[in-house]
Amino acid sequence: MRLRPLNFGARRCMSWVNSNNNNIRIVEVGPRDGLQNERATIESNDKIEFIQRLANAGLTTIEVTSFVSPKWVPQMGDSIKVASTIQRKDDVTYCAIVPNAKGLQMASEANIDAFCVGTAASETFCKKNWNCSIGDSLKTSESLVKEMRKIHPDAYIRGYLSNVMGCPYEGDVKSFIVLHLAEKLLEMGVTEISLGDTIGVGTPVKFSNLIRELVSIVPADKLAVHCHDTYAQALPNILLSLEQGIRTFDSSAGGLGGCPYAPGAAGNVATEDLLYMLHGMGLSTGVNIDQVVDAAKFICGKMGRTVESKVGKAWKSS
Ligand code: HMG
Ligand code: MG
């Protein structure tokens, strides 16, 4: 296989860090992706406190829950309670997954006005996760986006595109499928597309090549990267995405996460690990790493565990 040369080097890195937008937006997915796959029931009040702590840490976009079927994802069975009880801060966007009309009705009951719809780049995963084909997931997403925009014309709506690097059932995913679906999501009017390496199989050259192809058809500021860290490739992949102009990254405090319908998926990249790298490169996030580590310790403590992320273990709070 011929690899494209990597355009990454210290000098080049310095030039893009200094000349481009140095502000990074983190989408904290801990309360949803981080907790959805936990077997033991987590008290709603603990989820609410976790969200509160994340907001206090300076995270300005937090995915708080998902309005999905509790038969499919029991841990999210308290979605209305959690979403309607959190104390909202004006500068924070509280979003949640909405898979269908029933989910939208629940979101409205919980006063949620920022949404996430979803599709996937592999048929088998789409069927297992959303109980429909890719085509049907696009139709549903399109009608949801229309409905959401009718009620909230300026709503923040993210379109999750899962399995961009590989599928737990079908293996390799071709980049032309990802590109095609990204175009479809863009056409239906989502605010941004979150590119999910759902099972964390992407490695830097492959990941970087996909992002390069994507930014030639989708503006970089409409793309977010969502890396599960199964094989410790999340930070290298994020680093190369930065080089391609991506400035929005999904992460989860404590590195929690996984999808019940993606066997083998480990947690998301830990927010604190990501912050450590970004801040060390002179990039701004507006997020306080001490408070993120505290939030991670809080929720892991409620689950009877210690924080397993690298920074979470090494960090000495000031
Ligand atoms: P379905 O069974 O096809 O739905 O599920 P249905 O319309 O046939 O209804 C069946 C029953 O479910 C009915 O109840 C409905 O009322 C109920 P019954 O009459 O049997 O009592 N129902 C609902 N209940 C609550 N909320 C709803 C809802 N809809 C129907 N919204 C459905 C279709 C989409 C609901 C199901 O497949 C589902 O919930 N899937 C969600 C799976 C999920 O949450 N996966 C994890 C999140 S995605 C992820 O982690 C990837 C990501 O992180 C990115 C990445 O890493 O790549 C985002
Ligand atoms: Mg995920």
Short mmCIF file of C-alpha atoms and ligand atoms in Angstrom, two decimals:
data_model
loop_
_atom_site.label_atom_id
_atom_site.label_comp_id
_atom_site.label_asym_id
_atom_site.label_seq_id
_atom_site.Cartn_x
_atom_site.Cartn_y
_atom_site.Cartn_z
CA MET A 1 0.00 0.00 0.00
CA ARG A 2 1.34 3.46 -0.89
CA LEU A 3 0.97 5.93 1.93
CA ARG A 4 0.57 9.61 1.30
CA PRO A 5 3.44 11.52 2.92
CA LEU A 6 2.63 13.02 6.30
CA ASN A 7 2.80 16.79 6.26
CA PHE A 8 3.40 16.99 9.95
CA GLY A 9 6.51 18.45 11.51
CA ALA A 10 7.51 20.72 14.35
CA ARG A 11 8.02 23.79 12.18
CA ARG A 12 4.79 23.30 10.27
CA CYS A 13 2.97 22.65 13.55
CA MET A 14 4.21 25.96 14.96
CA SER A 15 3.12 27.82 11.86
CA TRP A 16 -0.47 26.58 11.93
CA VAL A 17 -0.78 26.97 15.69
CA ASN A 18 0.30 30.60 15.41
CA SER A 19 -1.54 31.62 12.30
CA ASN A 20 -4.90 29.83 12.44
CA ASN A 21 -7.78 29.87 14.86
CA ASN A 22 -6.32 28.77 18.20
CA ASN A 23 -9.67 28.41 19.94
CA ILE A 24 -10.83 24.85 20.33
CA ARG A 25 -14.37 23.81 21.14
CA ILE A 26 -14.82 20.68 23.20
CA VAL A 27 -18.14 18.83 23.07
CA GLU A 28 -18.37 16.96 26.35
CA VAL A 29 -20.20 13.68 25.75
CA GLY A 30 -19.53 12.12 29.18
CA PRO A 31 -23.08 12.26 30.58
CA ARG A 32 -24.43 10.48 27.47
CA ASP A 33 -21.73 8.42 25.70
CA GLY A 34 -19.75 8.11 28.94
CA LEU A 35 -22.59 6.61 30.94
CA GLN A 36 -24.88 4.90 28.39
CA ASN A 37 -23.02 1.61 28.46
CA GLU A 38 -22.71 1.33 32.26
CA ARG A 39 -24.61 -1.66 33.57
CA ALA A 40 -25.22 -0.52 37.16
CA THR A 41 -27.91 2.13 37.44
CA ILE A 42 -26.47 5.55 38.14
CA GLU A 43 -28.74 7.83 40.20
CA SER A 44 -30.28 10.67 38.20
CA ASN A 45 -29.12 13.15 40.85
CA ASP A 46 -25.53 12.01 40.38
CA LYS A 47 -25.82 12.49 36.61
CA ILE A 48 -27.21 15.97 37.23
CA GLU A 49 -24.37 16.83 39.61
CA PHE A 50 -21.86 15.49 37.04
CA ILE A 51 -23.34 17.76 34.34
CA GLN A 52 -23.27 20.71 36.75
CA ARG A 53 -19.59 20.14 37.51
CA LEU A 54 -18.74 19.86 33.81
CA ALA A 55 -20.53 23.16 33.10
CA ASN A 56 -18.71 24.81 36.02
CA ALA A 57 -15.42 23.57 34.52
CA GLY A 58 -16.09 25.79 31.49
CA LEU A 59 -17.41 23.21 29.01
CA THR A 60 -19.83 25.08 26.78
CA THR A 61 -21.41 22.19 24.87
CA ILE A 62 -22.53 19.21 26.93
CA GLU A 63 -24.45 16.22 25.64
CA VAL A 64 -26.59 15.51 28.66
CA THR A 65 -28.60 12.42 27.72
CA SER A 66 -30.40 10.65 24.87
CA PHE A 67 -34.13 10.38 24.29
CA VAL A 68 -33.89 6.80 23.09
CA SER A 69 -35.85 3.74 24.05
CA PRO A 70 -35.05 2.52 27.60
CA LYS A 71 -35.49 -1.00 26.23
CA TRP A 72 -32.51 -0.33 23.99
CA VAL A 73 -30.40 1.72 26.42
CA PRO A 74 -31.68 1.29 30.00
CA GLN A 75 -29.15 3.73 31.50
CA MET A 76 -30.77 6.61 29.56
CA GLY A 77 -34.22 5.74 30.91
CA ASP A 78 -34.22 8.87 33.10
CA SER A 79 -33.56 11.24 30.19
CA ILE A 80 -36.53 13.54 30.84
CA LYS A 81 -35.78 13.79 34.54
CA VAL A 82 -32.07 14.54 34.00
CA ALA A 83 -32.58 17.02 31.17
CA SER A 84 -35.38 18.90 32.88
CA THR A 85 -33.69 19.13 36.28
CA ILE A 86 -30.23 20.44 35.37
CA GLN A 87 -29.64 24.06 36.36
CA ARG A 88 -28.92 25.70 33.00
CA LYS A 89 -26.13 28.19 32.50
CA ASP A 90 -26.75 30.79 29.78
CA ASP A 91 -23.45 30.19 27.99
CA VAL A 92 -23.81 26.40 27.84
CA THR A 93 -25.52 24.41 25.07
CA TYR A 94 -27.18 21.32 26.54
CA CYS A 95 -27.84 18.84 23.74
CA ALA A 96 -29.20 15.31 23.53
CA ILE A 97 -29.67 12.49 21.03
CA VAL A 98 -33.10 12.39 19.40
CA PRO A 99 -33.62 9.32 17.20
CA ASN A 100 -37.25 9.75 16.15
CA ALA A 101 -40.49 11.71 16.63
CA LYS A 102 -41.08 10.19 20.05
CA GLY A 103 -37.60 11.33 21.11
CA LEU A 104 -38.35 14.85 19.86
CA GLN A 105 -41.54 14.93 21.90
CA MET A 106 -39.54 13.86 24.98
CA ALA A 107 -36.89 16.52 24.27
CA SER A 108 -39.59 19.16 24.12
CA GLU A 109 -41.06 17.94 27.42
CA ALA A 110 -37.60 18.29 28.96
CA ASN A 111 -37.09 21.73 27.40
CA ILE A 112 -34.10 20.64 25.33
CA ASP A 113 -33.55 22.75 22.23
CA ALA A 114 -30.20 21.44 20.93
CA PHE A 115 -30.20 18.05 19.29
CA CYS A 116 -28.17 15.19 17.85
CA VAL A 117 -29.44 12.94 15.07
CA GLY A 118 -27.56 9.91 13.87
CA THR A 119 -26.60 7.67 11.00
CA ALA A 120 -23.70 5.33 10.29
CA ALA A 121 -21.38 4.38 7.45
CA SER A 122 -22.23 0.69 7.74
CA GLU A 123 -25.57 -1.03 7.26
CA THR A 124 -25.14 -3.67 9.95
CA PHE A 125 -24.23 -1.17 12.66
CA CYS A 126 -27.06 1.14 11.62
CA LYS A 127 -29.55 -1.70 11.88
CA LYS A 128 -28.20 -2.86 15.25
CA ASN A 129 -28.02 0.63 16.72
CA TRP A 130 -30.96 2.51 15.19
CA ASN A 131 -33.04 -0.48 14.05
CA CYS A 132 -33.18 0.79 10.49
CA SER A 133 -31.20 0.97 7.25
CA ILE A 134 -28.81 3.83 6.49
CA GLY A 135 -31.36 5.15 3.97
CA ASP A 136 -34.13 5.16 6.57
CA SER A 137 -31.88 6.78 9.19
CA LEU A 138 -31.23 9.60 6.71
CA LYS A 139 -34.97 9.99 6.00
CA THR A 140 -35.75 10.07 9.73
CA SER A 141 -32.92 12.50 10.44
CA GLU A 142 -34.04 14.79 7.62
CA SER A 143 -37.61 14.95 8.86
CA LEU A 144 -36.39 15.51 12.44
CA VAL A 145 -34.09 18.34 11.35
CA LYS A 146 -37.02 19.96 9.48
CA GLU A 147 -39.26 19.64 12.52
CA MET A 148 -36.55 20.92 14.90
CA ARG A 149 -35.89 23.94 12.66
CA LYS A 150 -39.63 24.70 12.52
CA ILE A 151 -39.73 24.93 16.32
CA HIS A 152 -36.22 26.38 16.84
CA PRO A 153 -34.96 27.95 13.58
CA ASP A 154 -31.44 28.53 14.94
CA ALA A 155 -31.17 25.25 16.83
CA TYR A 156 -27.78 23.63 17.23
CA ILE A 157 -28.18 20.23 15.57
CA ARG A 158 -25.34 17.79 15.25
CA GLY A 159 -25.41 14.85 12.90
CA TYR A 160 -23.53 11.85 14.20
CA LEU A 161 -21.88 9.83 11.46
CA SER A 162 -20.63 6.63 13.10
CA ASN A 163 -18.15 4.00 11.97
CA VAL A 164 -16.11 6.36 9.80
CA MET A 165 -12.98 4.25 10.31
CA GLY A 166 -14.53 0.82 10.62
CA CYS A 167 -17.54 -1.19 11.69
CA PRO A 168 -17.61 -3.74 14.51
CA TYR A 169 -19.57 -6.11 12.25
CA GLU A 170 -18.40 -5.36 8.69
CA GLY A 171 -14.80 -4.28 9.24
CA ASP A 172 -13.28 -1.68 6.90
CA VAL A 173 -15.43 1.22 5.73
CA LYS A 174 -14.75 2.89 2.39
CA SER A 175 -14.13 6.63 2.52
CA PHE A 176 -16.49 7.36 -0.40
CA ILE A 177 -19.40 6.13 1.77
CA VAL A 178 -18.38 8.51 4.58
CA LEU A 179 -18.06 11.39 2.11
CA HIS A 180 -21.47 10.66 0.59
CA LEU A 181 -23.18 10.53 3.99
CA ALA A 182 -21.42 13.69 5.18
CA GLU A 183 -22.80 15.49 2.12
CA LYS A 184 -26.29 14.18 2.87
CA LEU A 185 -26.11 15.39 6.48
CA LEU A 186 -24.87 18.77 5.36
CA GLU A 187 -27.65 19.05 2.76
CA MET A 188 -30.33 18.34 5.37
CA GLY A 189 -29.05 21.32 7.36
CA VAL A 190 -27.28 20.02 10.45
CA THR A 191 -25.09 22.57 12.22
CA GLU A 192 -22.14 20.20 12.39
CA ILE A 193 -21.23 16.63 11.59
CA SER A 194 -19.54 14.59 14.29
CA LEU A 195 -17.31 11.95 12.71
CA GLY A 196 -17.41 8.91 14.96
CA ASP A 197 -14.55 6.46 15.11
CA THR A 198 -16.98 4.35 17.09
CA ILE A 199 -14.65 1.45 17.80
CA GLY A 200 -11.42 3.44 17.76
CA VAL A 201 -9.72 1.52 14.96
CA GLY A 202 -8.47 4.55 13.01
CA THR A 203 -4.73 5.12 12.79
CA PRO A 204 -3.15 8.48 11.97
CA VAL A 205 -2.42 8.25 8.23
CA LYS A 206 -5.77 6.65 7.43
CA PHE A 207 -7.62 9.09 9.69
CA SER A 208 -5.78 12.08 8.30
CA ASN A 209 -6.43 11.03 4.70
CA LEU A 210 -10.17 10.77 5.43
CA ILE A 211 -10.25 14.22 7.04
CA ARG A 212 -8.33 15.66 4.09
CA GLU A 213 -10.93 14.23 1.69
CA LEU A 214 -13.78 15.47 3.87
CA VAL A 215 -12.55 19.05 4.21
CA SER A 216 -12.47 19.30 0.44
CA ILE A 217 -16.28 18.97 0.38
CA VAL A 218 -17.40 20.06 3.88
CA PRO A 219 -16.14 23.26 5.55
CA ALA A 220 -13.81 22.30 8.41
CA ASP A 221 -15.85 24.39 10.85
CA LYS A 222 -18.81 22.09 10.19
CA LEU A 223 -16.89 19.00 11.24
CA ALA A 224 -16.20 17.57 14.68
CA VAL A 225 -14.11 14.53 15.50
CA HIS A 226 -15.41 11.89 17.94
CA CYS A 227 -12.70 9.37 18.81
CA HIS A 228 -13.13 6.31 20.96
CA ASP A 229 -9.73 5.40 22.34
CA THR A 230 -9.77 1.61 22.09
CA TYR A 231 -6.26 1.36 20.65
CA ALA A 232 -4.79 4.62 22.08
CA GLN A 233 -5.04 6.31 18.67
CA ALA A 234 -7.41 9.11 19.65
CA LEU A 235 -4.85 11.84 20.46
CA PRO A 236 -2.67 11.19 17.38
CA ASN A 237 -5.79 11.26 15.22
CA ILE A 238 -7.00 14.47 16.85
CA LEU A 239 -3.58 16.05 16.39
CA LEU A 240 -3.67 15.36 12.65
CA SER A 241 -7.26 16.61 12.45
CA LEU A 242 -6.10 19.87 14.01
CA GLU A 243 -3.58 20.17 11.24
CA GLN A 244 -6.43 19.88 8.71
CA GLY A 245 -8.33 22.76 10.33
CA ILE A 246 -10.73 20.86 12.60
CA ARG A 247 -11.42 22.83 15.78
CA THR A 248 -14.24 20.87 17.46
CA PHE A 249 -13.54 17.66 19.35
CA ASP A 250 -15.80 15.35 21.32
CA SER A 251 -14.46 13.87 24.53
CA SER A 252 -15.64 12.39 27.77
CA ALA A 253 -14.47 13.25 31.30
CA GLY A 254 -12.61 10.29 32.75
CA GLY A 255 -12.43 8.66 29.30
CA LEU A 256 -15.73 6.92 29.97
CA GLY A 257 -17.85 5.64 27.14
CA GLY A 258 -18.78 3.00 24.65
CA CYS A 259 -21.80 2.05 22.64
CA PRO A 260 -23.96 -0.93 23.63
CA TYR A 261 -24.30 -1.81 19.92
CA ALA A 262 -20.59 -1.51 19.10
CA PRO A 263 -18.93 -4.51 20.73
CA GLY A 264 -15.30 -3.83 21.57
CA ALA A 265 -15.66 -0.05 21.70
CA ALA A 266 -13.70 1.45 24.57
CA GLY A 267 -14.28 4.87 26.12
CA ASN A 268 -14.00 8.20 24.36
CA VAL A 269 -10.79 10.15 24.49
CA ALA A 270 -10.66 11.57 28.03
CA THR A 271 -11.46 15.28 28.20
CA GLU A 272 -8.57 15.83 30.61
CA ASP A 273 -6.08 14.02 28.33
CA LEU A 274 -7.26 16.11 25.38
CA LEU A 275 -7.06 19.35 27.39
CA TYR A 276 -3.54 18.53 28.56
CA MET A 277 -2.39 18.12 24.96
CA LEU A 278 -4.22 21.18 23.62
CA HIS A 279 -3.17 23.51 26.43
CA GLY A 280 0.40 22.26 26.14
CA MET A 281 0.32 23.31 22.47
CA GLY A 282 -0.79 26.82 23.39
CA LEU A 283 -4.38 26.29 22.19
CA SER A 284 -7.32 27.75 24.13
CA THR A 285 -10.35 25.82 25.27
CA GLY A 286 -11.72 27.90 28.15
CA VAL A 287 -11.94 24.69 30.17
CA ASN A 288 -10.39 24.20 33.60
CA ILE A 289 -8.57 20.88 33.73
CA ASP A 290 -8.66 20.66 37.57
CA GLN A 291 -12.44 20.89 37.56
CA VAL A 292 -12.77 18.31 34.77
CA VAL A 293 -10.62 15.87 36.73
CA ASP A 294 -12.77 16.56 39.82
CA ALA A 295 -15.96 15.90 37.80
CA ALA A 296 -14.48 12.64 36.48
CA LYS A 297 -13.48 11.59 40.01
CA PHE A 298 -16.96 12.43 41.23
CA ILE A 299 -18.84 10.27 38.70
CA CYS A 300 -16.29 7.42 38.77
CA GLY A 301 -16.55 7.46 42.58
CA LYS A 302 -20.33 7.05 42.29
CA MET A 303 -19.67 3.95 40.18
CA GLY A 304 -17.16 2.62 42.72
CA ARG A 305 -14.21 3.12 40.40
CA THR A 306 -11.14 5.30 40.08
CA VAL A 307 -10.44 7.49 37.07
CA GLU A 308 -8.49 5.49 34.51
CA SER A 309 -7.39 8.25 32.12
CA LYS A 310 -3.66 9.06 31.99
CA VAL A 311 -4.09 12.65 33.15
CA GLY A 312 -6.77 11.69 35.67
CA LYS A 313 -4.30 9.35 37.34
CA ALA A 314 -1.32 11.70 37.16
CA TRP A 315 -3.10 14.95 38.05
CA LYS A 316 -2.50 16.66 41.34
CA SER A 317 -5.28 19.19 41.81
CA SER A 318 -3.97 22.64 42.74
P1 HMG B 1 -37.71 0.58 17.63
O1 HMG B 1 -37.89 -0.60 18.53
O2 HMG B 1 -37.53 0.33 16.17
O3 HMG B 1 -38.90 1.64 17.85
O4 HMG B 1 -36.46 1.40 18.15
P2 HMG B 1 -40.42 1.54 17.54
O5 HMG B 1 -40.82 2.84 16.92
O6 HMG B 1 -40.75 0.27 16.79
O7 HMG B 1 -41.09 1.44 19.00
C1 HMG B 1 -40.94 0.30 19.83
C2 HMG B 1 -41.12 0.70 21.26
O8 HMG B 1 -40.11 1.63 21.67
C3 HMG B 1 -42.46 1.40 21.57
O9 HMG B 1 -42.80 1.10 22.90
C4 HMG B 1 -42.09 2.86 21.48
O10 HMG B 1 -42.96 3.68 22.21
C5 HMG B 1 -40.72 2.85 22.09
P3 HMG B 1 -43.79 -0.13 23.25
O11 HMG B 1 -45.03 0.17 22.46
O12 HMG B 1 -43.11 -1.39 22.80
O13 HMG B 1 -43.93 -0.01 24.73
N1 HMG B 1 -39.88 3.98 21.60
C6 HMG B 1 -39.27 4.85 22.40
N2 HMG B 1 -39.20 4.98 23.72
C7 HMG B 1 -38.48 6.03 24.20
N3 HMG B 1 -37.84 6.90 23.42
C8 HMG B 1 -37.87 6.80 22.09
C9 HMG B 1 -38.63 5.74 21.53
N4 HMG B 1 -38.86 5.37 20.25
C10 HMG B 1 -39.64 4.27 20.33
N5 HMG B 1 -37.23 7.69 21.33
C11 HMG B 1 -35.07 3.31 18.37
C12 HMG B 1 -35.94 2.51 17.44
C13 HMG B 1 -34.34 4.34 17.54
C14 HMG B 1 -35.91 4.00 19.41
C15 HMG B 1 -34.05 2.33 19.06
O14 HMG B 1 -33.37 1.63 18.08
C16 HMG B 1 -33.09 3.03 19.96
O15 HMG B 1 -33.49 3.55 21.02
N6 HMG B 1 -31.81 3.06 19.59
C17 HMG B 1 -30.85 3.84 20.35
C18 HMG B 1 -29.57 3.15 20.40
C19 HMG B 1 -28.58 4.04 21.11
O16 HMG B 1 -28.92 4.92 21.87
N7 HMG B 1 -27.27 3.77 20.87
C20 HMG B 1 -26.23 4.52 21.51
C21 HMG B 1 -26.12 5.92 21.04
S1 HMG B 1 -25.32 6.10 19.43
C22 HMG B 1 -23.63 6.01 19.83
O17 HMG B 1 -23.25 5.72 20.93
C23 HMG B 1 -22.65 6.41 18.76
C24 HMG B 1 -22.12 7.84 18.97
O18 HMG B 1 -21.51 7.99 20.23
C25 HMG B 1 -21.10 8.21 17.89
C26 HMG B 1 -20.00 7.17 17.71
O19 HMG B 1 -19.34 6.81 18.70
O20 HMG B 1 -19.85 6.74 16.56
C27 HMG B 1 -23.26 8.86 18.88
MG MG B 2 -19.50 7.47 20.72
#
